[in-house]
PDB file of C-alpha atoms in Angstrom:
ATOM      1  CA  UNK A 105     -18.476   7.298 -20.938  1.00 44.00           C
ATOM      2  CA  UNK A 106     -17.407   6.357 -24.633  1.00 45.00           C
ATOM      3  CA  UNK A 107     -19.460   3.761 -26.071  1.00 43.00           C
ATOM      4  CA  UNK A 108     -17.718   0.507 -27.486  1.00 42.00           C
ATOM      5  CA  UNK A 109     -17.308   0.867 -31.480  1.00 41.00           C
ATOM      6  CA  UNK A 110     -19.583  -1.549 -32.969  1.00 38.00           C
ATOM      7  CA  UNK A 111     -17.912  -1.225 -36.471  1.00 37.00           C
ATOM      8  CA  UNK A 112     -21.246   0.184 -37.886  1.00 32.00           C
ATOM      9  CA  UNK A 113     -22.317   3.438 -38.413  1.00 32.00           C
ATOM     10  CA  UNK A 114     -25.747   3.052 -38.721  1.00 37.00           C
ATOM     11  CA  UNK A 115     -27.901   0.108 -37.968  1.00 36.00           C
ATOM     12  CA  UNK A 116     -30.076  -1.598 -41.282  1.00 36.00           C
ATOM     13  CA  UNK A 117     -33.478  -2.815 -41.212  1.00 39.00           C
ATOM     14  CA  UNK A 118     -33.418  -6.682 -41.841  1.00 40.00           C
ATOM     15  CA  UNK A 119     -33.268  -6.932 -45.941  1.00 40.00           C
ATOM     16  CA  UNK A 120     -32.961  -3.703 -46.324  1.00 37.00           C
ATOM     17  CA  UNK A 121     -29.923  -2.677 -48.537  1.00 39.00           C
ATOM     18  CA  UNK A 122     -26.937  -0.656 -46.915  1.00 37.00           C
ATOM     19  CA  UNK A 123     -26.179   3.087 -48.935  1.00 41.00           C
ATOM     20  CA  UNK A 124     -22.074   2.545 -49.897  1.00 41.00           C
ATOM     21  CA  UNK A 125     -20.004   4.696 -47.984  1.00 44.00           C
ATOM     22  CA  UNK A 126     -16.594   4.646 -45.786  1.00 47.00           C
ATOM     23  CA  UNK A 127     -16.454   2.027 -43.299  1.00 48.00           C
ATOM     24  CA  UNK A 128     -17.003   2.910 -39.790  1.00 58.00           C
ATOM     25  CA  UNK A 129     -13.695   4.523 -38.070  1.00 67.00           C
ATOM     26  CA  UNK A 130     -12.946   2.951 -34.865  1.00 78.00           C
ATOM     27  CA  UNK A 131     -12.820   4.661 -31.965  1.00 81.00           C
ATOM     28  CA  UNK A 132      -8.753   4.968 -32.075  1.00 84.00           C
ATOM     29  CA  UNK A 133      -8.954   6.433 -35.131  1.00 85.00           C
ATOM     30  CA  UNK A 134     -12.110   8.720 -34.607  1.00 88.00           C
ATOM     31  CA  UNK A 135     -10.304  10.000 -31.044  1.00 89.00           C
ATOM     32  CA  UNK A 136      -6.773  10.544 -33.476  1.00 87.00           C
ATOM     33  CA  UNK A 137      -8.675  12.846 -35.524  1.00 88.00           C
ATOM     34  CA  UNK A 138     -10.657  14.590 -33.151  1.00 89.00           C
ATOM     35  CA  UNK A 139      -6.866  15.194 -30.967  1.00 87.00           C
ATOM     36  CA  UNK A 140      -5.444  16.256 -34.863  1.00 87.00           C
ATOM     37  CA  UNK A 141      -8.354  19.368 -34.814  1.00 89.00           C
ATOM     38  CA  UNK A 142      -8.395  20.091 -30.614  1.00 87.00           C
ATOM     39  CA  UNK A 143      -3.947  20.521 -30.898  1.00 81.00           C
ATOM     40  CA  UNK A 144      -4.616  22.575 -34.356  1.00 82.00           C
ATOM     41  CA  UNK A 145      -7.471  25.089 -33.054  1.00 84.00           C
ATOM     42  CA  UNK A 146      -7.892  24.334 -29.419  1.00 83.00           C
ATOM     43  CA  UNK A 147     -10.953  23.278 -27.735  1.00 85.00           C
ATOM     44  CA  UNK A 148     -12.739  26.465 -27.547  1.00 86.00           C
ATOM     45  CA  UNK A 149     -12.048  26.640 -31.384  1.00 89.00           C
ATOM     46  CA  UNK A 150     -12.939  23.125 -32.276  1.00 90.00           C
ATOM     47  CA  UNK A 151     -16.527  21.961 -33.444  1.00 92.00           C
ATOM     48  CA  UNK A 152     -17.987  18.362 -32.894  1.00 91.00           C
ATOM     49  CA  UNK A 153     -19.272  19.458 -36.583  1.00 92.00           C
ATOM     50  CA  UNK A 154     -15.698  19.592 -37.619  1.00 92.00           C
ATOM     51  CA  UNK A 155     -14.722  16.120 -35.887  1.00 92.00           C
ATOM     52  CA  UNK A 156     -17.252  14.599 -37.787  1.00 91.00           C
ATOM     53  CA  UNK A 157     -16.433  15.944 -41.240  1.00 90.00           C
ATOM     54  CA  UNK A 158     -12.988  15.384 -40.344  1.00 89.00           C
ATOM     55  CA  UNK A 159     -13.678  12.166 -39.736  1.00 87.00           C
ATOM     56  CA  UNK A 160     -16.298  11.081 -41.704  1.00 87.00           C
ATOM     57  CA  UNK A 161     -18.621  10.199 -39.406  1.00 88.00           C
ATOM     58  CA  UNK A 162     -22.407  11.384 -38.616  1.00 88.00           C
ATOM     59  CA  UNK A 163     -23.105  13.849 -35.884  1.00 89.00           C
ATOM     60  CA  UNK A 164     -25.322  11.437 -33.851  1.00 90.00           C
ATOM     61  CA  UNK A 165     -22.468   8.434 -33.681  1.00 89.00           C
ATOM     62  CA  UNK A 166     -20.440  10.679 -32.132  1.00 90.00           C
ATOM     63  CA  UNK A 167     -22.859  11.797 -29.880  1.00 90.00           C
ATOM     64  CA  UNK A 168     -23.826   8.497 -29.067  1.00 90.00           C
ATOM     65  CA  UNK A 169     -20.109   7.376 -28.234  1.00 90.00           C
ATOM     66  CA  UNK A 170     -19.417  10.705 -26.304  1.00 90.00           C
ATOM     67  CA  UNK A 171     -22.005  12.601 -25.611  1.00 89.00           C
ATOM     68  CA  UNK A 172     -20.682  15.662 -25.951  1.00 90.00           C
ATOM     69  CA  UNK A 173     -17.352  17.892 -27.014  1.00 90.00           C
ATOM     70  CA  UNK A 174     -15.767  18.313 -23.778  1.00 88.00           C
ATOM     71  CA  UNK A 175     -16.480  14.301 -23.153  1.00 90.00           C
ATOM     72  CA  UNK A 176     -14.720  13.671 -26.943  1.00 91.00           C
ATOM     73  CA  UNK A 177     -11.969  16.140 -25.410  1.00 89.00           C
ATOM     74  CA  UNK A 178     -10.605  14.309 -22.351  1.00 86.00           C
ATOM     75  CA  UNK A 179     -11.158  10.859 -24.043  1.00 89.00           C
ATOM     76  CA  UNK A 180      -8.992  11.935 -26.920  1.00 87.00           C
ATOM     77  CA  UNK A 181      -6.332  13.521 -24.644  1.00 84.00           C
ATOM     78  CA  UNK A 182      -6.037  10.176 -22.599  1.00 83.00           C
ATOM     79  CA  UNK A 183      -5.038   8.264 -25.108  1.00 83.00           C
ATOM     80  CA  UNK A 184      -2.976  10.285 -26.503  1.00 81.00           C
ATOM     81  CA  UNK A 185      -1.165  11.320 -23.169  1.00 81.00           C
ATOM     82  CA  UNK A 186      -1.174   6.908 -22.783  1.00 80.00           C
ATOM     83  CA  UNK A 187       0.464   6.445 -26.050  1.00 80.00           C
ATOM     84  CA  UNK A 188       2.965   9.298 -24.888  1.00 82.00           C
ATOM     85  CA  UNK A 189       3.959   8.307 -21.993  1.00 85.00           C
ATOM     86  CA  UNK A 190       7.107   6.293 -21.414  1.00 89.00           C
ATOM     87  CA  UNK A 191       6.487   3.073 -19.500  1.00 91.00           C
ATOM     88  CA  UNK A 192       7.941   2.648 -16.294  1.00 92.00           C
ATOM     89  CA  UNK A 193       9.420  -0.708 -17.168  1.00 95.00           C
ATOM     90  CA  UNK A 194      11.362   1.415 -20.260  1.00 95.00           C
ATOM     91  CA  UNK A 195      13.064   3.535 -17.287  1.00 95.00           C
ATOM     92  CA  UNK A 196      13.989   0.174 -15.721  1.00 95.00           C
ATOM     93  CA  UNK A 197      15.671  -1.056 -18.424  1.00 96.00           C
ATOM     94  CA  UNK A 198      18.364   1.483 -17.916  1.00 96.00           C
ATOM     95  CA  UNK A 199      19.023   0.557 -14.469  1.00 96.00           C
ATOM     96  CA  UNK A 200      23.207   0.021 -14.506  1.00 94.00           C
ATOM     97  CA  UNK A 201      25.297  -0.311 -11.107  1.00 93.00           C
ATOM     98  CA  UNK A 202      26.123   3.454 -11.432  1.00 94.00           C
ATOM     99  CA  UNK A 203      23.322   5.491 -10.030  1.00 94.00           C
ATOM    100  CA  UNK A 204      24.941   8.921 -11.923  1.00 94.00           C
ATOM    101  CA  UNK A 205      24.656   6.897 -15.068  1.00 96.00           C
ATOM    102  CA  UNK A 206      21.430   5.574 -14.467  1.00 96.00           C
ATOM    103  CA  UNK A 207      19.966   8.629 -13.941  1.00 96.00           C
ATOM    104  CA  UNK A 208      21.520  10.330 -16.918  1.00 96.00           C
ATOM    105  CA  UNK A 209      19.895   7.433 -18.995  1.00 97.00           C
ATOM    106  CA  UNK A 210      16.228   7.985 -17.395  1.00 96.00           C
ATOM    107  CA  UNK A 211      16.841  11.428 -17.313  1.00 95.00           C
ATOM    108  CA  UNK A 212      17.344  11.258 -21.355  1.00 95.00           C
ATOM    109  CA  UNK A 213      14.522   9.535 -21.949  1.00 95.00           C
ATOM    110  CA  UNK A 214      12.182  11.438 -20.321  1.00 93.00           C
ATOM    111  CA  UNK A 215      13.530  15.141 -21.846  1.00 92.00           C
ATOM    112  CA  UNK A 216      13.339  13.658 -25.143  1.00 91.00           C
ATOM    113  CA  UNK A 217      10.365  12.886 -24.824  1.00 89.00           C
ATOM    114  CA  UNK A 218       8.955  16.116 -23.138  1.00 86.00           C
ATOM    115  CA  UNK A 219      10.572  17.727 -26.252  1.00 88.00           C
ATOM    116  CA  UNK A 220       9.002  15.393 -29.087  1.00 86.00           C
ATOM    117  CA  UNK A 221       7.017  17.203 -31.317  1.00 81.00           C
ATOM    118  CA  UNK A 222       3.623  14.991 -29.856  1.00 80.00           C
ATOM    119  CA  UNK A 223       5.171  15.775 -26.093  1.00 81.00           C
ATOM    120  CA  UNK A 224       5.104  19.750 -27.043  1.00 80.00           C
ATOM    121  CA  UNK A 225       1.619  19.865 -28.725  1.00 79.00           C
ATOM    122  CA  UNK A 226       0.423  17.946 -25.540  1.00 79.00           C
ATOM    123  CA  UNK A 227       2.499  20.050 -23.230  1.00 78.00           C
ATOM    124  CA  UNK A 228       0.908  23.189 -25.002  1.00 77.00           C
ATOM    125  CA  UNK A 229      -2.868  21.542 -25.488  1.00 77.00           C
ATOM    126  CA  UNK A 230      -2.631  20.958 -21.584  1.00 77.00           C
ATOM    127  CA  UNK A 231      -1.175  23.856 -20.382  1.00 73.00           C
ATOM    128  CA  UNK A 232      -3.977  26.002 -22.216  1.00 72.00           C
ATOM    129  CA  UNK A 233      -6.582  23.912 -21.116  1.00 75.00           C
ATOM    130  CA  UNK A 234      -6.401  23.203 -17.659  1.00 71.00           C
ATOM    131  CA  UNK A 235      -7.571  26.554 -16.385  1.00 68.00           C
ATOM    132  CA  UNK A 236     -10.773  26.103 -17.391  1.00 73.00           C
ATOM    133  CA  UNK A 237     -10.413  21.903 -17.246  1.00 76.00           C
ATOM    134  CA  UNK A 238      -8.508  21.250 -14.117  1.00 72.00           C
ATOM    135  CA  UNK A 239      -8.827  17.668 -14.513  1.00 73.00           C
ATOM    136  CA  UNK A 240      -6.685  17.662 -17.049  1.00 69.00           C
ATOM    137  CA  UNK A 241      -3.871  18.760 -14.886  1.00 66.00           C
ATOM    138  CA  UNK A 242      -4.727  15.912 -12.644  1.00 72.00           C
ATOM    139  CA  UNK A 243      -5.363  13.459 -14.917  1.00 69.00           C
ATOM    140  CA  UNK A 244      -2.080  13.428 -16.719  1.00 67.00           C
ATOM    141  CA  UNK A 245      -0.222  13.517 -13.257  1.00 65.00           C
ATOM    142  CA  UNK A 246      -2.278  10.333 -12.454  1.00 72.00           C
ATOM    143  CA  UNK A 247      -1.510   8.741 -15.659  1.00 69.00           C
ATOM    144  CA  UNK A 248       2.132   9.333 -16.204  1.00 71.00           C
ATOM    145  CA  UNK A 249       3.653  11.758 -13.522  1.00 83.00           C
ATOM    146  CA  UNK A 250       2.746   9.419 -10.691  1.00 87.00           C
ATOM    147  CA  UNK A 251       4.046   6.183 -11.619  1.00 89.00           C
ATOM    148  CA  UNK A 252       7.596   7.757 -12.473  1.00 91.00           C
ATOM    149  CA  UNK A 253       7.326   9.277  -9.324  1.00 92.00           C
ATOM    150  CA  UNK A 254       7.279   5.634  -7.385  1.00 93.00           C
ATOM    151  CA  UNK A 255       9.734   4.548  -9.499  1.00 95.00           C
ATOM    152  CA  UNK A 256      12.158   6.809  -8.882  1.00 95.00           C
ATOM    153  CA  UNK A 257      11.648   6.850  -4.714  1.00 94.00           C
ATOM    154  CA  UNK A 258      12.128   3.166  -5.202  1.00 94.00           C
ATOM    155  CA  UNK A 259      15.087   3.519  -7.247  1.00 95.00           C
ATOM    156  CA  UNK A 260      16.367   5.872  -4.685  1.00 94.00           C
ATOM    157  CA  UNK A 261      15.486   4.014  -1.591  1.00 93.00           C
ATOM    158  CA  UNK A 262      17.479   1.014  -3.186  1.00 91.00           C
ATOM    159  CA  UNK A 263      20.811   3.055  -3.688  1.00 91.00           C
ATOM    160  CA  UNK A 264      20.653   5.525  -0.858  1.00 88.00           C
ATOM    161  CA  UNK A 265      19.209   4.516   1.301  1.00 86.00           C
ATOM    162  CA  UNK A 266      21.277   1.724   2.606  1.00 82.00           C
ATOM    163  CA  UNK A 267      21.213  -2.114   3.225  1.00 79.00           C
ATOM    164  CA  UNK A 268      17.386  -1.355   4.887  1.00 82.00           C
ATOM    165  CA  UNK A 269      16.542   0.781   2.142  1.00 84.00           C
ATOM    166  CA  UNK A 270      15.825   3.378   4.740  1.00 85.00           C
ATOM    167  CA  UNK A 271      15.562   6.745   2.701  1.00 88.00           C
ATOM    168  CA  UNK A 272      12.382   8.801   4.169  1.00 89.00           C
ATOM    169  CA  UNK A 273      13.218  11.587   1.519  1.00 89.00           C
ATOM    170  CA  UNK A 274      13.414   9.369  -1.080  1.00 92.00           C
ATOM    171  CA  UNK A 275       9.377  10.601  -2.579  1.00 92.00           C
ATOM    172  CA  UNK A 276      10.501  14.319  -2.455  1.00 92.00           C
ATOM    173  CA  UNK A 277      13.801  13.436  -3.697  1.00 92.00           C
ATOM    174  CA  UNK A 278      11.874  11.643  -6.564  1.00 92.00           C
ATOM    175  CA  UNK A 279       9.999  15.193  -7.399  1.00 91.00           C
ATOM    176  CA  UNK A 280      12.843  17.196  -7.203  1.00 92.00           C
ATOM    177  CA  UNK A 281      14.830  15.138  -9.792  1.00 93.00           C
ATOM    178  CA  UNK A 282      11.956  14.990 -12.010  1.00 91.00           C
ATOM    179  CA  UNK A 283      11.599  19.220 -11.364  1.00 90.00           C
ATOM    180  CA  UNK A 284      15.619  19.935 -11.838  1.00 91.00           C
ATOM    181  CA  UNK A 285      15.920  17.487 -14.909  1.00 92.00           C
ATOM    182  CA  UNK A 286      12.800  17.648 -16.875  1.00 89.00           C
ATOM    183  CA  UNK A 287      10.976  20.371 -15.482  1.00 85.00           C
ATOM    184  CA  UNK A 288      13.058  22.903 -17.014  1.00 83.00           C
ATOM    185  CA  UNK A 289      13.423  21.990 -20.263  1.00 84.00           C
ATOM    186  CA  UNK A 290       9.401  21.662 -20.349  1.00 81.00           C
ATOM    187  CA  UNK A 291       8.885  24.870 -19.191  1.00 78.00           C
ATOM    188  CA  UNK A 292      10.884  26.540 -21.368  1.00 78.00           C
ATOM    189  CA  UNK A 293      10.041  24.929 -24.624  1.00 75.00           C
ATOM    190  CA  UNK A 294       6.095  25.539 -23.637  1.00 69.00           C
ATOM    191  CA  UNK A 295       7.014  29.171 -23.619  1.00 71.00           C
ATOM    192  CA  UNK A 296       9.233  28.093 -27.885  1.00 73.00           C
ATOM    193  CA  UNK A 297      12.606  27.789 -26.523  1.00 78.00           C
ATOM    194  CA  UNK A 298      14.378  25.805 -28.913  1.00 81.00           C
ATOM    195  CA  UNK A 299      17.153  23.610 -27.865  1.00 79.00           C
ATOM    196  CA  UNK A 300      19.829  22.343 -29.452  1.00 86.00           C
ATOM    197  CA  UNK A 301      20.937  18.475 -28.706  1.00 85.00           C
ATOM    198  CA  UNK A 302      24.059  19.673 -26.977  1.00 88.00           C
ATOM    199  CA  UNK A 303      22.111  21.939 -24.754  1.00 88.00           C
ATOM    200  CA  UNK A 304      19.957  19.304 -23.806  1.00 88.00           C
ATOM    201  CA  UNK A 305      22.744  16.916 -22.759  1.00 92.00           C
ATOM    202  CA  UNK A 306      24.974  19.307 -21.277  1.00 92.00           C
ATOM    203  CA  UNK A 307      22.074  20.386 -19.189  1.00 92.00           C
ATOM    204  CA  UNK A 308      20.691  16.615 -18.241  1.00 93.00           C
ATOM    205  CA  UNK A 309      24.534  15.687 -17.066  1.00 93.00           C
ATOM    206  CA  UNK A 310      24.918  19.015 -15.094  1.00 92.00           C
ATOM    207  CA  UNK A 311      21.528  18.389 -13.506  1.00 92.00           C
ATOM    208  CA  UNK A 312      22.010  14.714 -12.291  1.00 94.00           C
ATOM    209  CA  UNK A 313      25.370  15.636 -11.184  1.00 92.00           C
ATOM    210  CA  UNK A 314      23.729  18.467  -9.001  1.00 90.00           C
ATOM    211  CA  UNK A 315      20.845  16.910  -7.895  1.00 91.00           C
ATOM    212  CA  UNK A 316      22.736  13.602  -7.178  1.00 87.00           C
ATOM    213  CA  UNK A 317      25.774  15.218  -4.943  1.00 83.00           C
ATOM    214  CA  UNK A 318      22.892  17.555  -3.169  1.00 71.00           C
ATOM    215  CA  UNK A 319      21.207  14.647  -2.336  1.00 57.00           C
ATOM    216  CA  UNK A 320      24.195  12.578  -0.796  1.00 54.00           C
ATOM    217  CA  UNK A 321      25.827  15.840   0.393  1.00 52.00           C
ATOM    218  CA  UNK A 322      28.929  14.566  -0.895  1.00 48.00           C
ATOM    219  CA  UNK A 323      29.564  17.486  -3.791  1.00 43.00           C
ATOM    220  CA  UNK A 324      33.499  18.075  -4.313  1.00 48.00           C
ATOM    221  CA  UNK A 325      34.083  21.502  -3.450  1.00 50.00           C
ATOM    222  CA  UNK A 326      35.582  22.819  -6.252  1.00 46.00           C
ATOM    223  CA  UNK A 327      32.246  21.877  -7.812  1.00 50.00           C
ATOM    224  CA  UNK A 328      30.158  23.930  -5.082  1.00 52.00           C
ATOM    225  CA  UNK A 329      30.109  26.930  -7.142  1.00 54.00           C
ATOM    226  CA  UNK A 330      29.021  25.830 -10.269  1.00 60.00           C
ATOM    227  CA  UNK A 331      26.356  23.306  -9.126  1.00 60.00           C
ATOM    228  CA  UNK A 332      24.998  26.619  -6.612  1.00 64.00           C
ATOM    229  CA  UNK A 333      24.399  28.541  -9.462  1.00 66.00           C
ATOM    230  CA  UNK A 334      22.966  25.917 -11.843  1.00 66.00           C
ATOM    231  CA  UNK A 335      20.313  25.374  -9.137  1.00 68.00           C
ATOM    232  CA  UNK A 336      20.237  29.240  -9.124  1.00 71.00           C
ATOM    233  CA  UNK A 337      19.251  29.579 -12.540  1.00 70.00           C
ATOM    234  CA  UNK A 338      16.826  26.184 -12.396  1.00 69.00           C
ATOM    235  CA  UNK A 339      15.162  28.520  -9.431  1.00 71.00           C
ATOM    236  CA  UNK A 340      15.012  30.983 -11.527  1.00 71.00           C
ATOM    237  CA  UNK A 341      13.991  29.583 -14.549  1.00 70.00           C
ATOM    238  CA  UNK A 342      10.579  27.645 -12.271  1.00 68.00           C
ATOM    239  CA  UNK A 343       9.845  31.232 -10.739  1.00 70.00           C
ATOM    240  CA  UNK A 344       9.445  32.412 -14.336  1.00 71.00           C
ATOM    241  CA  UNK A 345       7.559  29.798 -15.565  1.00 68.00           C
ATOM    242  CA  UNK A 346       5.032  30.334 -12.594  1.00 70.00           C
ATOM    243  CA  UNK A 347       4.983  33.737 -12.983  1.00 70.00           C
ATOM    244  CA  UNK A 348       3.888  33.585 -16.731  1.00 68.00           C
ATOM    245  CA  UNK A 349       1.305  30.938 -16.048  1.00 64.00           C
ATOM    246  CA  UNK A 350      -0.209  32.936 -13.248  1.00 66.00           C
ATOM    247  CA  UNK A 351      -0.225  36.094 -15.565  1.00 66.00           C
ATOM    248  CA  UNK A 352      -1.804  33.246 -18.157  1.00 60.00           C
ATOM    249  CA  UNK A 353      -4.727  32.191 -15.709  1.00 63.00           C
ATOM    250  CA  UNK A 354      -5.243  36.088 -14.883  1.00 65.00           C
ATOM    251  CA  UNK A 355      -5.861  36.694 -18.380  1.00 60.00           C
ATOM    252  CA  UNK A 356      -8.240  33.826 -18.978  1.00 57.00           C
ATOM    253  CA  UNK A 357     -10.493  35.220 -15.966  1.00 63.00           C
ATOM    254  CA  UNK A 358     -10.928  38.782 -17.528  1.00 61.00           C
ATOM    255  CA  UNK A 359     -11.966  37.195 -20.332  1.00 59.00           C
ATOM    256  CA  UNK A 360     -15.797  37.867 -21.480  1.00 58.00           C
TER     257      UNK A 360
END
């Protein structure tokens, strides 16, 4: 468990005189800088030596904030997975009469955020560390994945599902928007897919448009085609990412 800062590095005898130095980095700023050196060499590659010096800091305050490295880890991945996340009251300020546009708003935000240069280093950091930390995994679906995910089956129940806001799907309908719309783009920039802003809007108003009409079973036909193979290749495109992972985690266990 970290251990409030106390703004002091060391603690002074009573009249005894203090050796000038840098002040004492809080523990914001010690956790920025130890994230800074886990997203830059990973946490197999990282040092609590090299936190320090990065920081400043002697070996036994961190040590007697954290404990130890994997400790220092998770606490610097929380807060930086809290400071990434997008607030669920942000999604709600989107909210318009049109569902289709409402979800092409939320749907904006949360790809653009996925695909910020702190989302992808987190993405990435996570990804490589929750074979051998699944926690991690769990952790970050408890801090951010979770409360979108109530959000959205409320959001649902509210337009679809009538004056009783009877929609039982409405909780799997909430995972498979956030899988069709954000999921993919995720995936594929983990793996360095690079996407242009186009891309990314073409591909957030094609998705909402397919996952709304699927939903409501109300697609135009002459749109049947086209939204069938967009969820083809959004299939496709999750089977992949799956597959690599798995070939990922195989790797990992042969490891010495």
């Amino acid at each position: 468990m970290p251990v409030p800062d106390s703004g002091i590095i060391e603690s002074t005898p009573a009249g005894a005189r203090r050796r000038p130095g840098r002040p004492s980095l809080s523990n914001e700023e010690l956790l920025d800088k130890a994230l800074d050196l886990f997203l830059e060499k990973g946490f197999a590659g990282t040092s609590i030596d090299a936190v320090c010096a990065a920081a400043g800091m002697a070996k036994r305050t961190v040590y007697a904030r954290y404990g130890d490295k994997e400790t220092l880890f998770k606490a610097a991945l929380n807060r930086a997975i809290e400071e990434w996340l997008v607030p669920v009251e942000t999604l709600r300020a989107q909210e318009t009469d049109d569902l289709e546009d409402t979800l092409v708003r939320i749907g904006t935000i949360l790809v653009e955020n996925v695909l910020s240069p702190a989302g992808l280093r987190l993405l990435r950091l996570t990804n490589a560390e929750s074979v051998s930390m699944p926690e991690i995994a769990m952790e970050n679906v408890r801090l951010g994945t979770e409360p979108t995910l109530f959000y959205l089956a409320d959001l649902f129940r509210l337009h679809l599902g009538g004056a009783e806001r009877d929609f039982a799907e409405a909780e799997e309908a909430a995972q498979a928007f956030l899988n069709l719309v954000v999921g993919g783009p995720a995936s594929n920039a983990a793996w360095g897919k690079r996407f242009e802003p186009s891309t990314v809007e073409r591909h957030i108003r094609f998705s909402v448009r397919l996952f709304l009409h699927g939903v409501s079973d109300r697609a135009p036909p002459r749109q049947e085609r086209g939204l069938t193979d967009l969820l083809t290749q959004a299939e496709e495109s999750v089977a992949l990412a799956r597959a690599r992972l798995e070939q990922v985690r195989r790797l990992v266990e042969l490891r010495p």
